């Protein structure tokens, strides 16, 4: 039984090349018997390529490469030809085809796919965080969050948390109710990342009545009474004063507008 050694060479992590090699290898040796795959990731200069070719020549290896820079692909091909090494360029032909069809030059920037993957997983993690620590259900999330939102009921804390999560911010939100003491974690958090959301009593009265009707309840419940709303907002301001956090009036703001306001304030802190 013949053996086979394959070098997978990449200017990124090399996962793409390795998966293609494994997919082909399993058609001959499902358990990879006698097949050795060695990955060479993050190849950043010509000397790396030359050294790999020298090793491949000594060991009789095949080289499979995923290099986004045309110059490095050409160097690899030329060196393999000079040393009688079998090689396969996985990216070059498809990049060339796309370039012709799109009539554009490629970026030739390694690792873009993984950068996009990282962004995606950060977003998923932030969304899961917002769900887990929504509506004060677990105060432990307050100290783990990038942003903390507080406010009385129906001030858009949950949709705002989700919107910010899609921007990869980990958000916890806490309802402020006169009858319930705020969690102690709220007083331990950096007030600069805590935002109080307030809304006019008139607007909140309308929103709460609509909410009650949508639930099939009477719109004259205490929850929607004007005096109850005013008492909640007064209590909210007392909590805000203790926390020293910023307050944003969301009365006539869309969720996106409030989110952008918060993001701008957070970005200013970094400067």
CSV table of C-alpha atoms in Angstrom, one decimal, residues 12-177:
chain,number,residue,atom,x,y,z
A,12,UNK,CA,-4.5,32.2,6.7
A,13,UNK,CA,-5.3,29.2,9.0
A,14,UNK,CA,-5.4,26.6,6.2
A,15,UNK,CA,-8.8,25.1,7.1
A,16,UNK,CA,-10.2,25.4,3.6
A,17,UNK,CA,-7.3,23.6,2.0
A,18,UNK,CA,-7.2,20.9,4.7
A,19,UNK,CA,-10.9,20.2,4.3
A,20,UNK,CA,-10.6,19.8,0.5
A,21,UNK,CA,-7.7,17.5,0.9
A,22,UNK,CA,-9.5,15.4,3.5
A,23,UNK,CA,-12.6,15.2,1.2
A,24,UNK,CA,-10.5,13.9,-1.6
A,25,UNK,CA,-8.4,11.6,0.6
A,26,UNK,CA,-11.4,9.8,2.1
A,27,UNK,CA,-12.4,8.7,-1.4
A,28,UNK,CA,-9.3,6.4,-1.3
A,29,UNK,CA,-8.6,5.9,2.4
A,30,UNK,CA,-11.6,6.6,4.6
A,31,UNK,CA,-9.5,6.2,7.7
A,32,UNK,CA,-6.6,8.1,6.2
A,33,UNK,CA,-4.4,5.0,6.3
A,34,UNK,CA,-1.0,5.9,5.0
A,35,UNK,CA,-2.0,9.5,4.3
A,36,UNK,CA,-0.3,12.2,6.2
A,37,UNK,CA,-1.6,15.8,6.0
A,38,UNK,CA,0.5,18.6,7.4
A,39,UNK,CA,-0.8,22.1,7.6
A,40,UNK,CA,1.4,25.2,7.2
A,41,UNK,CA,-0.7,28.2,8.2
A,42,UNK,CA,0.0,32.0,8.2
A,43,UNK,CA,2.6,31.9,5.5
A,44,UNK,CA,3.5,35.6,5.2
A,45,UNK,CA,6.8,35.9,3.2
A,46,UNK,CA,8.7,34.3,0.3
A,47,UNK,CA,11.3,32.6,2.5
A,48,UNK,CA,8.5,30.6,4.2
A,49,UNK,CA,7.4,29.3,0.8
A,50,UNK,CA,11.0,28.5,-0.2
A,51,UNK,CA,11.6,26.5,3.0
A,52,UNK,CA,8.3,24.6,2.6
A,53,UNK,CA,9.2,23.6,-1.0
A,54,UNK,CA,12.6,22.4,0.1
A,55,UNK,CA,11.1,20.2,2.8
A,56,UNK,CA,8.4,18.9,0.4
A,57,UNK,CA,11.1,18.0,-2.1
A,58,UNK,CA,13.1,16.0,0.5
A,59,UNK,CA,10.0,14.2,1.7
A,60,UNK,CA,8.3,13.6,-1.6
A,61,UNK,CA,5.2,15.5,-0.6
A,62,UNK,CA,2.4,17.0,-2.6
A,63,UNK,CA,1.7,20.7,-2.0
A,64,UNK,CA,-1.9,22.0,-1.9
A,65,UNK,CA,-2.0,25.8,-1.4
A,66,UNK,CA,-4.6,28.5,-0.7
A,67,UNK,CA,-2.7,31.8,-1.1
A,68,UNK,CA,-4.7,34.9,-2.0
A,69,UNK,CA,-1.7,37.0,-3.2
A,70,UNK,CA,-1.0,36.4,-6.9
A,71,UNK,CA,2.7,36.9,-6.5
A,72,UNK,CA,2.9,34.2,-3.8
A,73,UNK,CA,0.8,31.8,-5.8
A,74,UNK,CA,3.2,32.3,-8.8
A,75,UNK,CA,6.3,31.8,-6.6
A,76,UNK,CA,4.9,28.6,-5.2
A,77,UNK,CA,4.0,27.3,-8.7
A,78,UNK,CA,7.5,28.2,-10.1
A,79,UNK,CA,9.4,26.6,-7.2
A,80,UNK,CA,7.3,23.5,-7.4
A,81,UNK,CA,8.0,23.2,-11.1
A,82,UNK,CA,11.7,23.7,-10.5
A,83,UNK,CA,11.8,20.9,-7.9
A,84,UNK,CA,9.4,18.5,-9.7
A,85,UNK,CA,6.8,18.7,-6.9
A,86,UNK,CA,3.2,18.0,-7.7
A,87,UNK,CA,1.1,21.0,-6.6
A,88,UNK,CA,-2.5,22.2,-6.7
A,89,UNK,CA,-3.5,25.9,-6.5
A,90,UNK,CA,-7.0,25.8,-4.9
A,91,UNK,CA,-7.8,29.5,-5.0
A,92,UNK,CA,-6.0,30.9,-8.0
A,93,UNK,CA,-8.3,29.7,-10.8
A,94,UNK,CA,-11.5,30.7,-9.1
A,95,UNK,CA,-10.1,34.1,-8.1
A,96,UNK,CA,-9.1,34.6,-11.7
A,97,UNK,CA,-12.5,33.6,-13.0
A,98,UNK,CA,-14.3,35.9,-10.5
A,99,UNK,CA,-12.0,38.8,-11.4
A,100,UNK,CA,-12.8,38.5,-15.1
A,101,UNK,CA,-16.5,38.2,-14.5
A,102,UNK,CA,-16.7,41.1,-12.0
A,103,UNK,CA,-14.1,43.2,-13.8
A,104,UNK,CA,-12.5,43.9,-10.5
A,105,UNK,CA,-9.2,43.2,-8.8
A,106,UNK,CA,-9.2,41.0,-5.8
A,107,UNK,CA,-8.4,42.4,-2.3
A,108,UNK,CA,-5.6,39.8,-1.8
A,109,UNK,CA,-6.2,40.1,1.9
A,110,UNK,CA,-5.7,36.8,3.9
A,111,UNK,CA,-8.2,35.7,6.5
A,112,UNK,CA,-11.2,37.7,5.4
A,113,UNK,CA,-13.5,34.7,5.7
A,114,UNK,CA,-12.4,34.1,9.3
A,115,UNK,CA,-12.9,37.8,10.2
A,116,UNK,CA,-16.4,37.5,8.9
A,117,UNK,CA,-16.9,34.3,10.9
A,118,UNK,CA,-15.6,36.0,14.1
A,119,UNK,CA,-18.0,38.9,13.6
A,120,UNK,CA,-20.9,36.4,13.1
A,121,UNK,CA,-20.1,34.4,16.3
A,122,UNK,CA,-19.7,37.6,18.3
A,123,UNK,CA,-23.1,38.7,17.2
A,124,UNK,CA,-24.7,35.4,18.0
A,125,UNK,CA,-23.0,35.4,21.5
A,126,UNK,CA,-24.3,39.0,22.1
A,127,UNK,CA,-27.9,38.1,21.0
A,128,UNK,CA,-27.9,35.0,23.3
A,129,UNK,CA,-26.5,37.2,26.1
A,130,UNK,CA,-29.3,39.8,25.6
A,131,UNK,CA,-32.0,37.0,25.8
A,132,UNK,CA,-30.5,35.5,28.9
A,133,UNK,CA,-30.2,38.7,30.8
A,134,UNK,CA,-33.4,40.4,29.6
A,135,UNK,CA,-35.8,42.1,32.0
A,136,UNK,CA,-33.6,41.6,35.0
A,137,UNK,CA,-34.1,37.8,35.1
A,138,UNK,CA,-30.5,37.2,36.2
A,139,UNK,CA,-28.7,40.2,37.7
A,140,UNK,CA,-25.3,38.4,37.4
A,141,UNK,CA,-25.3,39.5,33.8
A,142,UNK,CA,-25.1,43.2,34.8
A,143,UNK,CA,-21.4,43.0,35.7
A,144,UNK,CA,-20.6,41.0,32.5
A,145,UNK,CA,-22.3,43.3,30.1
A,146,UNK,CA,-21.0,46.1,27.8
A,147,UNK,CA,-24.2,48.1,28.2
A,148,UNK,CA,-26.9,48.1,31.0
A,149,UNK,CA,-30.3,49.6,30.3
A,150,UNK,CA,-32.7,50.5,33.0
A,151,UNK,CA,-36.2,51.9,32.8
A,152,UNK,CA,-39.9,51.5,33.7
A,153,UNK,CA,-42.0,49.0,31.8
A,154,UNK,CA,-42.6,49.7,28.1
A,155,UNK,CA,-39.6,51.9,27.5
A,156,UNK,CA,-38.2,49.7,24.7
A,157,UNK,CA,-35.5,48.1,26.8
A,158,UNK,CA,-35.9,44.6,25.2
A,159,UNK,CA,-36.0,45.7,21.5
A,160,UNK,CA,-33.1,48.1,22.2
A,161,UNK,CA,-31.1,45.3,23.8
A,162,UNK,CA,-31.6,43.1,20.7
A,163,UNK,CA,-30.7,45.9,18.3
A,164,UNK,CA,-27.5,46.6,20.2
A,165,UNK,CA,-26.8,42.9,20.4
A,166,UNK,CA,-26.8,42.8,16.5
A,167,UNK,CA,-24.1,45.4,16.8
A,168,UNK,CA,-22.2,42.9,19.0
A,169,UNK,CA,-22.7,44.6,22.3
A,170,UNK,CA,-23.6,42.5,25.3
A,171,UNK,CA,-26.6,44.1,26.9
A,172,UNK,CA,-28.4,43.5,30.2
A,173,UNK,CA,-31.6,45.4,31.0
A,174,UNK,CA,-33.3,45.9,34.3
A,175,UNK,CA,-36.9,47.0,34.9
A,176,UNK,CA,-37.3,49.8,37.6
A,177,UNK,CA,-40.4,49.2,39.7
